Amino acid sequence: MTSIDLGMPTTPSPTLAERRKTRQIRVGKVLVGGDAPVSVQSMTTTPTTDVNATLQQIAELTATGCDIVRVAVPSQDDAEALPTIARKSQIPVIADIHFQPKYVFAAIDAGCAAVRVNPGNIRKFDDQVKEISRAAADAGVSIRIGVNAGSLDPRLLQKYGKPTAEALVESALWEASLFEEHDFRDFKISVKHHDPVVMVRAYELLAEQCDYPLHLGVTEAGPAFQGTIKSAVAFGALLSKGIGDTIRVSLSAPPAEEVKVGIKILESLNLRPRKLEIVSCPSCGRAQVDVYTLAEEVTAGLEGMEVPLRVAVMGCVVNGPGEAREADLGVASGNGKGQIFVKGEVVKTVPESQIVETLIDEAMRIAEDLKGAGVPSGTPEVVVR
Ligand code: SF4
């Protein structure tokens, strides 16, 4: 077999804009803001009181690539589950607090890495800021000021008539100023809205007026298909201008799906090293193989691949050889056969029935070679065109 140049990565892939300069805070072992990579968050859906189920879900999220996890704390029983969850979770745990300020203190005592507060619905929140600031500072715990269109401070709702971008930002900056009064600045801010247009505008306004790290989210984005699109559009609009330090994709779907979408959004913008990337054609009347099935089977067969790999799955000879040649690995199909390319060279031609297994075998071989060559997992492959 001819030797193939596997191509060591050289320079980082370009991004669309420089990251906005923000203060850096710590969420447990994860840094947020400053020059820290944009992190991906999700939230458990298990009852927090069910410690085993919650830890199991956190383990799944961790395996999927989640950096930070949030758990709901709606009751005393949930608060009492926090110490075990915080201690046993592999990734930092944020306690999500609404209505009851006493759970903020419980979460800090429990060893949570951070606390999310929703100033709009915490009773007498303004009176509590001094105590919260002191407790958080003493414990090294950061806070998210999580303003949400659905639970905006009633005073601002009255002033603006509805949760406009300006209303969300005014609420967030007001609460930030209360923390600042007590010399506490270890917080990030979110101003979530279900409408990506309002949400983007709110974050743009906020980014102009403060240097706190921003947690991006389109709230109640919807089921997986709609929520993925809304989040990708909104996050893309902001991240492409350098706005956003940590993200949470909200889907009416299992939380691991949120993490996968979040990671893909970041990878697409070169904000996170790309791992497996399938370049597959949409198919058309010229296709000589079942491209959809082929692409799905290759994707499934390579799921979890830890090294950067671009795999082209193409349906015919129009763009097939060109794309397959540009990728690390590819197939150009035609006449019931597939030409298998590795790093631009045809290494073999196989019958259609063997395309998937051949691609997977070759991918595994490349992965082993890359690991042997010391390419760190997830290091982006730079393709010079
Ligand atoms: S590669 Fe061929 S089959 Fe696929 S979309 Fe292009 S022309 Fe159609």
Short mmCIF file of C-alpha atoms and ligand atoms in Angstrom, two decimals:
data_model
loop_
_atom_site.label_atom_id
_atom_site.label_comp_id
_atom_site.label_asym_id
_atom_site.label_seq_id
_atom_site.Cartn_x
_atom_site.Cartn_y
_atom_site.Cartn_z
CA MET A 1 0.00 0.00 0.00
CA THR A 2 1.29 3.50 -0.79
CA SER A 3 2.16 5.61 2.21
CA ILE A 4 -0.26 8.41 2.88
CA ASP A 5 0.67 11.79 4.35
CA LEU A 6 -1.71 12.15 7.27
CA GLY A 7 -1.09 15.88 7.54
CA MET A 8 -0.25 17.21 10.98
CA PRO A 9 -2.32 20.26 11.90
CA THR A 10 -0.36 23.46 11.60
CA THR A 11 -2.30 26.62 12.42
CA PRO A 12 -5.67 27.09 14.11
CA SER A 13 -8.62 27.37 11.78
CA PRO A 14 -9.84 30.93 11.25
CA THR A 15 -12.93 32.25 13.01
CA LEU A 16 -15.30 34.94 11.77
CA ALA A 17 -14.44 37.48 14.45
CA GLU A 18 -12.24 37.98 17.44
CA ARG A 19 -13.91 37.03 20.69
CA ARG A 20 -15.26 39.99 22.64
CA LYS A 21 -13.02 40.80 25.57
CA THR A 22 -14.81 39.73 28.73
CA ARG A 23 -13.97 39.28 32.36
CA GLN A 24 -13.12 35.73 33.19
CA ILE A 25 -14.96 33.83 35.87
CA ARG A 26 -14.66 30.32 37.17
CA VAL A 27 -17.41 27.72 37.20
CA GLY A 28 -15.63 25.06 39.20
CA LYS A 29 -12.84 23.73 37.01
CA VAL A 30 -14.23 25.43 33.89
CA LEU A 31 -13.19 28.98 33.07
CA VAL A 32 -15.80 31.13 31.35
CA GLY A 33 -14.99 34.37 29.55
CA GLY A 34 -11.66 35.96 28.74
CA ASP A 35 -9.68 33.68 26.48
CA ALA A 36 -11.38 30.50 27.71
CA PRO A 37 -13.00 28.40 24.98
CA VAL A 38 -16.75 28.80 24.61
CA SER A 39 -18.20 26.11 26.86
CA VAL A 40 -21.30 23.98 26.34
CA GLN A 41 -23.91 23.58 29.05
CA SER A 42 -27.04 21.55 29.50
CA MET A 43 -29.55 20.85 32.23
CA THR A 44 -30.67 17.58 33.74
CA THR A 45 -34.28 16.51 33.29
CA THR A 46 -34.39 13.99 36.15
CA PRO A 47 -35.87 14.96 39.50
CA THR A 48 -32.86 16.30 41.40
CA THR A 49 -34.05 14.34 44.44
CA ASP A 50 -33.35 11.17 42.46
CA VAL A 51 -29.61 11.39 43.00
CA ASN A 52 -28.69 8.21 41.14
CA ALA A 53 -30.73 9.06 38.06
CA THR A 54 -29.38 12.60 38.05
CA LEU A 55 -25.78 11.43 38.36
CA GLN A 56 -26.40 8.88 35.62
CA GLN A 57 -27.69 11.62 33.32
CA ILE A 58 -24.75 13.85 34.22
CA ALA A 59 -22.40 10.97 33.32
CA GLU A 60 -24.12 10.66 29.92
CA LEU A 61 -23.84 14.40 29.36
CA THR A 62 -20.18 14.33 30.34
CA ALA A 63 -19.54 11.51 27.88
CA THR A 64 -21.29 13.53 25.17
CA GLY A 65 -18.95 16.47 25.74
CA CYS A 66 -20.94 18.68 28.10
CA ASP A 67 -18.69 21.08 30.05
CA ILE A 68 -21.08 22.33 32.73
CA VAL A 69 -24.40 20.96 33.96
CA ARG A 70 -27.29 22.69 35.68
CA VAL A 71 -29.79 21.04 38.00
CA ALA A 72 -33.14 22.40 39.14
CA VAL A 73 -33.67 23.10 42.83
CA PRO A 74 -37.38 23.66 43.30
CA SER A 75 -37.71 22.24 46.84
CA GLN A 76 -35.92 21.55 50.08
CA ASP A 77 -35.57 17.89 49.11
CA ASP A 78 -33.77 18.93 45.94
CA ALA A 79 -31.49 21.23 47.92
CA GLU A 80 -30.63 18.30 50.20
CA ALA A 81 -29.61 16.20 47.19
CA LEU A 82 -27.08 18.81 46.02
CA PRO A 83 -24.06 17.89 48.17
CA THR A 84 -23.89 14.34 46.79
CA ILE A 85 -24.52 15.46 43.22
CA ALA A 86 -21.92 18.24 43.42
CA ARG A 87 -19.37 15.88 44.94
CA LYS A 88 -19.87 13.01 42.52
CA SER A 89 -20.42 14.87 39.25
CA GLN A 90 -17.44 14.79 36.88
CA ILE A 91 -18.31 18.28 35.59
CA PRO A 92 -19.18 21.47 37.49
CA VAL A 93 -22.75 21.64 38.77
CA ILE A 94 -24.81 24.81 38.72
CA ALA A 95 -27.87 25.01 40.95
CA ASP A 96 -30.84 26.63 39.23
CA ILE A 97 -32.81 28.70 41.73
CA HIS A 98 -36.16 30.37 41.30
CA PHE A 99 -38.44 31.93 43.90
CA GLN A 100 -36.63 30.90 47.09
CA PRO A 101 -33.42 32.70 48.05
CA LYS A 102 -32.72 30.18 50.83
CA TYR A 103 -31.81 27.60 48.20
CA VAL A 104 -29.07 29.88 46.91
CA PHE A 105 -27.35 29.54 50.27
CA ALA A 106 -28.04 25.81 50.37
CA ALA A 107 -26.43 25.39 46.95
CA ILE A 108 -23.34 27.34 47.97
CA ASP A 109 -23.03 25.24 51.15
CA ALA A 110 -23.53 22.08 49.09
CA GLY A 111 -20.38 22.72 47.06
CA CYS A 112 -22.05 23.64 43.77
CA ALA A 113 -19.68 25.36 41.37
CA ALA A 114 -22.15 28.14 40.61
CA VAL A 115 -25.69 29.28 41.16
CA ARG A 116 -28.14 30.58 38.61
CA VAL A 117 -30.55 33.12 39.99
CA ASN A 118 -33.53 34.60 38.23
CA PRO A 119 -33.89 38.05 39.71
CA GLY A 120 -37.32 38.44 38.16
CA ASN A 121 -38.95 35.88 40.38
CA ILE A 122 -36.89 35.67 43.53
CA ARG A 123 -38.83 37.29 46.34
CA LYS A 124 -37.20 40.44 47.65
CA PHE A 125 -34.15 39.53 45.63
CA ASP A 126 -32.64 43.00 45.89
CA ASP A 127 -32.54 42.73 49.70
CA GLN A 128 -30.69 39.43 49.47
CA VAL A 129 -27.87 40.46 47.16
CA LYS A 130 -25.51 41.50 49.94
CA GLU A 131 -25.75 38.14 51.72
CA ILE A 132 -25.60 36.19 48.46
CA SER A 133 -22.51 38.12 47.34
CA ARG A 134 -20.73 37.48 50.61
CA ALA A 135 -21.58 33.77 50.72
CA ALA A 136 -20.62 33.25 47.07
CA ALA A 137 -17.36 35.18 47.39
CA ASP A 138 -16.37 33.27 50.53
CA ALA A 139 -17.03 29.94 48.80
CA GLY A 140 -15.47 30.90 45.44
CA VAL A 141 -18.81 30.31 43.76
CA SER A 142 -19.83 32.26 40.68
CA ILE A 143 -23.33 33.32 39.78
CA ARG A 144 -25.40 33.59 36.64
CA ILE A 145 -27.85 36.43 36.48
CA GLY A 146 -30.38 34.64 34.34
CA VAL A 147 -32.97 37.04 33.01
CA ASN A 148 -35.76 35.34 31.12
CA ALA A 149 -38.53 36.85 28.99
CA GLY A 150 -41.07 34.55 30.62
CA SER A 151 -40.29 35.73 34.12
CA LEU A 152 -39.19 39.33 33.70
CA ASP A 153 -39.18 41.62 36.71
CA PRO A 154 -42.79 42.93 36.94
CA ARG A 155 -41.55 46.52 37.23
CA LEU A 156 -39.84 46.29 33.85
CA LEU A 157 -42.73 44.46 32.30
CA GLN A 158 -44.91 47.35 33.31
CA LYS A 159 -42.43 49.92 32.02
CA TYR A 160 -41.91 48.32 28.59
CA GLY A 161 -45.27 46.60 28.16
CA LYS A 162 -43.60 43.35 27.11
CA PRO A 163 -40.22 41.67 27.42
CA THR A 164 -38.37 43.67 24.78
CA ALA A 165 -34.63 43.42 24.25
CA GLU A 166 -34.22 46.71 26.12
CA ALA A 167 -36.30 45.45 29.05
CA LEU A 168 -34.23 42.26 29.35
CA VAL A 169 -30.99 44.25 29.28
CA GLU A 170 -32.21 46.82 31.80
CA SER A 171 -33.20 44.04 34.17
CA ALA A 172 -29.83 42.32 33.81
CA LEU A 173 -27.78 45.48 34.27
CA TRP A 174 -29.85 46.55 37.25
CA GLU A 175 -29.20 43.25 38.99
CA ALA A 176 -25.55 43.39 38.00
CA SER A 177 -25.28 46.82 39.61
CA LEU A 178 -26.63 45.43 42.87
CA PHE A 179 -23.87 42.82 42.93
CA GLU A 180 -21.31 45.45 41.96
CA GLU A 181 -22.40 47.57 44.95
CA HIS A 182 -21.16 44.74 47.11
CA ASP A 183 -17.99 44.42 45.09
CA PHE A 184 -19.02 41.08 43.60
CA ARG A 185 -18.28 40.63 39.92
CA ASP A 186 -17.89 36.89 39.49
CA PHE A 187 -20.98 36.51 37.41
CA LYS A 188 -22.11 35.91 33.89
CA ILE A 189 -25.35 37.11 32.41
CA SER A 190 -28.03 35.68 30.18
CA VAL A 191 -30.99 37.52 28.62
CA LYS A 192 -33.03 34.77 27.06
CA HIS A 193 -36.03 35.11 24.80
CA HIS A 194 -37.83 32.54 22.68
CA ASP A 195 -37.62 34.79 19.60
CA PRO A 196 -34.11 34.66 18.13
CA VAL A 197 -34.44 38.20 16.76
CA VAL A 198 -35.24 39.71 20.16
CA MET A 199 -32.67 37.48 21.81
CA VAL A 200 -29.88 38.49 19.42
CA ARG A 201 -30.72 42.16 19.85
CA ALA A 202 -30.73 41.83 23.64
CA TYR A 203 -27.29 40.21 23.71
CA GLU A 204 -25.91 42.79 21.28
CA LEU A 205 -27.16 45.61 23.52
CA LEU A 206 -25.81 43.89 26.60
CA ALA A 207 -22.42 43.30 25.00
CA GLU A 208 -22.17 47.03 24.26
CA GLN A 209 -22.79 47.95 27.87
CA CYS A 210 -20.74 45.57 29.98
CA ASP A 211 -17.77 43.25 29.87
CA TYR A 212 -19.30 40.39 31.81
CA PRO A 213 -19.18 36.97 30.19
CA LEU A 214 -22.41 36.11 28.46
CA HIS A 215 -24.31 32.84 28.59
CA LEU A 216 -26.22 32.46 25.32
CA GLY A 217 -29.58 30.81 25.12
CA VAL A 218 -32.79 30.89 23.12
CA THR A 219 -35.27 29.95 25.78
CA GLU A 220 -38.09 27.51 25.06
CA ALA A 221 -36.64 27.04 21.59
CA GLY A 222 -38.96 24.11 20.92
CA PRO A 223 -38.67 20.50 19.74
CA ALA A 224 -35.36 19.27 18.37
CA PHE A 225 -35.75 20.37 14.74
CA GLN A 226 -37.09 23.88 15.40
CA GLY A 227 -34.95 24.42 18.49
CA THR A 228 -31.79 23.40 16.70
CA ILE A 229 -32.43 25.85 13.89
CA LYS A 230 -33.42 28.72 16.17
CA SER A 231 -30.39 28.17 18.37
CA ALA A 232 -27.99 27.76 15.47
CA VAL A 233 -29.26 30.94 13.82
CA ALA A 234 -29.20 33.02 17.01
CA PHE A 235 -25.92 31.69 18.36
CA GLY A 236 -24.37 31.94 14.92
CA ALA A 237 -25.39 35.60 14.61
CA LEU A 238 -23.81 36.40 17.98
CA LEU A 239 -20.78 34.12 17.98
CA SER A 240 -19.87 35.27 14.48
CA LYS A 241 -19.45 38.75 16.03
CA GLY A 242 -17.43 37.38 18.92
CA ILE A 243 -20.32 37.60 21.42
CA GLY A 244 -20.88 34.66 23.75
CA ASP A 245 -18.74 32.82 26.30
CA THR A 246 -20.86 29.79 27.13
CA ILE A 247 -23.93 28.35 25.44
CA ARG A 248 -26.94 26.25 26.26
CA VAL A 249 -29.16 24.92 23.51
CA SER A 250 -32.68 24.45 24.94
CA LEU A 251 -34.55 21.63 23.26
CA SER A 252 -37.68 19.70 24.10
CA ALA A 253 -35.50 16.61 23.72
CA PRO A 254 -33.03 14.61 25.82
CA PRO A 255 -30.30 16.90 27.14
CA ALA A 256 -27.51 14.96 25.41
CA GLU A 257 -29.06 16.16 22.13
CA GLU A 258 -28.65 19.75 23.33
CA VAL A 259 -24.97 19.12 23.93
CA LYS A 260 -24.46 17.56 20.49
CA VAL A 261 -26.13 20.54 18.83
CA GLY A 262 -24.13 23.01 20.91
CA ILE A 263 -20.86 21.31 20.06
CA LYS A 264 -21.69 21.23 16.36
CA ILE A 265 -22.55 24.93 16.38
CA LEU A 266 -19.18 25.72 17.93
CA GLU A 267 -17.35 23.36 15.58
CA SER A 268 -19.07 24.92 12.57
CA LEU A 269 -17.72 28.34 13.55
CA ASN A 270 -14.24 26.96 14.31
CA LEU A 271 -14.78 27.86 17.96
CA ARG A 272 -14.08 24.26 18.89
CA PRO A 273 -11.80 21.84 17.10
CA ARG A 274 -13.71 19.71 14.64
CA LYS A 275 -13.76 16.00 15.18
CA LEU A 276 -15.82 13.92 12.82
CA GLU A 277 -17.21 15.91 9.92
CA ILE A 278 -19.31 14.20 7.28
CA VAL A 279 -19.35 15.95 3.93
CA SER A 280 -22.22 14.31 2.13
CA CYS A 281 -24.12 15.43 -0.92
CA PRO A 282 -27.88 15.98 -0.85
CA SER A 283 -28.27 13.44 -3.65
CA CYS A 284 -30.12 14.19 -6.87
CA GLY A 285 -31.30 12.48 -10.02
CA ARG A 286 -27.74 11.58 -10.91
CA ALA A 287 -27.10 9.61 -7.72
CA GLN A 288 -26.02 6.05 -8.37
CA VAL A 289 -26.16 4.92 -4.73
CA ASP A 290 -28.50 5.53 -1.80
CA VAL A 291 -26.63 8.55 -0.40
CA TYR A 292 -28.94 9.08 2.59
CA THR A 293 -28.48 5.57 3.92
CA LEU A 294 -24.79 5.59 3.16
CA ALA A 295 -24.25 8.90 4.99
CA GLU A 296 -26.30 7.78 7.97
CA GLU A 297 -24.55 4.43 8.25
CA VAL A 298 -21.11 6.01 8.01
CA THR A 299 -22.08 8.65 10.60
CA ALA A 300 -23.43 5.98 12.96
CA GLY A 301 -20.40 3.76 12.43
CA LEU A 302 -17.98 6.57 13.25
CA GLU A 303 -19.89 8.12 16.15
CA GLY A 304 -17.59 9.01 19.01
CA MET A 305 -14.51 9.29 16.79
CA GLU A 306 -12.02 11.30 18.83
CA VAL A 307 -9.64 12.42 16.11
CA PRO A 308 -10.32 15.13 13.51
CA LEU A 309 -11.60 13.45 10.39
CA ARG A 310 -13.43 14.76 7.37
CA VAL A 311 -15.28 12.04 5.51
CA ALA A 312 -16.91 12.69 2.15
CA VAL A 313 -19.85 10.57 1.05
CA MET A 314 -20.79 11.50 -2.49
CA GLY A 315 -23.42 10.08 -4.78
CA CYS A 316 -21.87 10.30 -8.25
CA VAL A 317 -18.92 11.40 -10.30
CA VAL A 318 -19.97 15.06 -10.74
CA ASN A 319 -18.58 16.38 -7.44
CA GLY A 320 -17.71 13.04 -5.91
CA PRO A 321 -14.05 12.65 -6.79
CA GLY A 322 -13.33 16.33 -6.08
CA GLU A 323 -14.87 16.30 -2.59
CA ALA A 324 -13.58 12.84 -1.80
CA ARG A 325 -10.09 13.95 -2.75
CA GLU A 326 -10.29 17.05 -0.51
CA ALA A 327 -11.42 15.06 2.51
CA ASP A 328 -9.31 12.84 4.75
CA LEU A 329 -11.37 9.94 3.58
CA GLY A 330 -14.12 9.68 1.04
CA VAL A 331 -16.12 7.71 -1.42
CA ALA A 332 -17.17 8.68 -4.91
CA SER A 333 -19.86 6.32 -6.08
CA GLY A 334 -20.94 5.17 -9.51
CA ASN A 335 -22.13 2.08 -11.37
CA GLY A 336 -22.73 0.10 -8.18
CA LYS A 337 -19.18 0.69 -6.97
CA GLY A 338 -17.37 3.11 -4.71
CA GLN A 339 -13.93 4.57 -5.23
CA ILE A 340 -12.38 4.95 -1.78
CA PHE A 341 -10.08 7.94 -1.32
CA VAL A 342 -7.63 8.44 1.52
CA LYS A 343 -5.97 11.84 1.63
CA GLY A 344 -6.65 12.48 -2.02
CA GLU A 345 -5.57 9.14 -3.38
CA VAL A 346 -7.75 6.30 -4.59
CA VAL A 347 -6.79 3.36 -2.40
CA LYS A 348 -9.36 0.88 -3.63
CA THR A 349 -12.61 0.37 -5.48
CA VAL A 350 -15.27 -1.74 -3.76
CA PRO A 351 -18.81 -2.91 -4.55
CA GLU A 352 -21.59 -0.72 -3.16
CA SER A 353 -22.38 -3.30 -0.48
CA GLN A 354 -18.88 -2.89 0.99
CA ILE A 355 -18.62 0.91 0.94
CA VAL A 356 -19.70 1.48 4.55
CA GLU A 357 -17.51 -1.18 6.12
CA THR A 358 -14.54 -0.13 4.00
CA LEU A 359 -14.91 3.52 5.01
CA ILE A 360 -15.20 2.58 8.67
CA ASP A 361 -12.15 0.29 8.46
CA GLU A 362 -10.11 3.01 6.76
CA ALA A 363 -11.30 5.62 9.27
CA MET A 364 -10.21 3.42 12.17
CA ARG A 365 -6.85 2.90 10.54
CA ILE A 366 -6.36 6.64 10.03
CA ALA A 367 -7.44 7.31 13.61
CA GLU A 368 -4.85 4.85 14.90
CA ASP A 369 -2.16 6.41 12.72
CA LEU A 370 -3.10 9.91 13.88
CA LYS A 371 -2.99 8.86 17.51
CA GLY A 372 0.36 7.20 16.90
CA ALA A 373 1.58 10.42 15.28
CA GLY A 374 0.59 12.32 18.43
CA VAL A 375 -2.26 14.33 16.99
CA PRO A 376 -4.33 15.35 20.00
CA SER A 377 -7.98 14.37 19.83
CA GLY A 378 -10.14 17.07 18.37
CA THR A 379 -7.28 19.01 16.86
CA PRO A 380 -8.67 20.71 13.78
CA GLU A 381 -7.59 19.50 10.41
CA VAL A 382 -6.60 22.47 8.30
CA VAL A 383 -7.57 21.97 4.70
CA VAL A 384 -5.85 24.37 2.35
CA ARG A 385 -7.89 24.88 -0.77
S1 SF4 B 1 -22.57 14.47 -6.03
FE1 SF4 B 1 -23.77 13.70 -7.76
S2 SF4 B 1 -25.55 12.71 -6.79
FE2 SF4 B 1 -24.64 14.04 -5.24
S3 SF4 B 1 -25.81 15.95 -5.47
FE3 SF4 B 1 -23.94 16.16 -6.65
S4 SF4 B 1 -24.56 15.57 -8.73
FE4 SF4 B 1 -26.16 14.78 -7.35
#
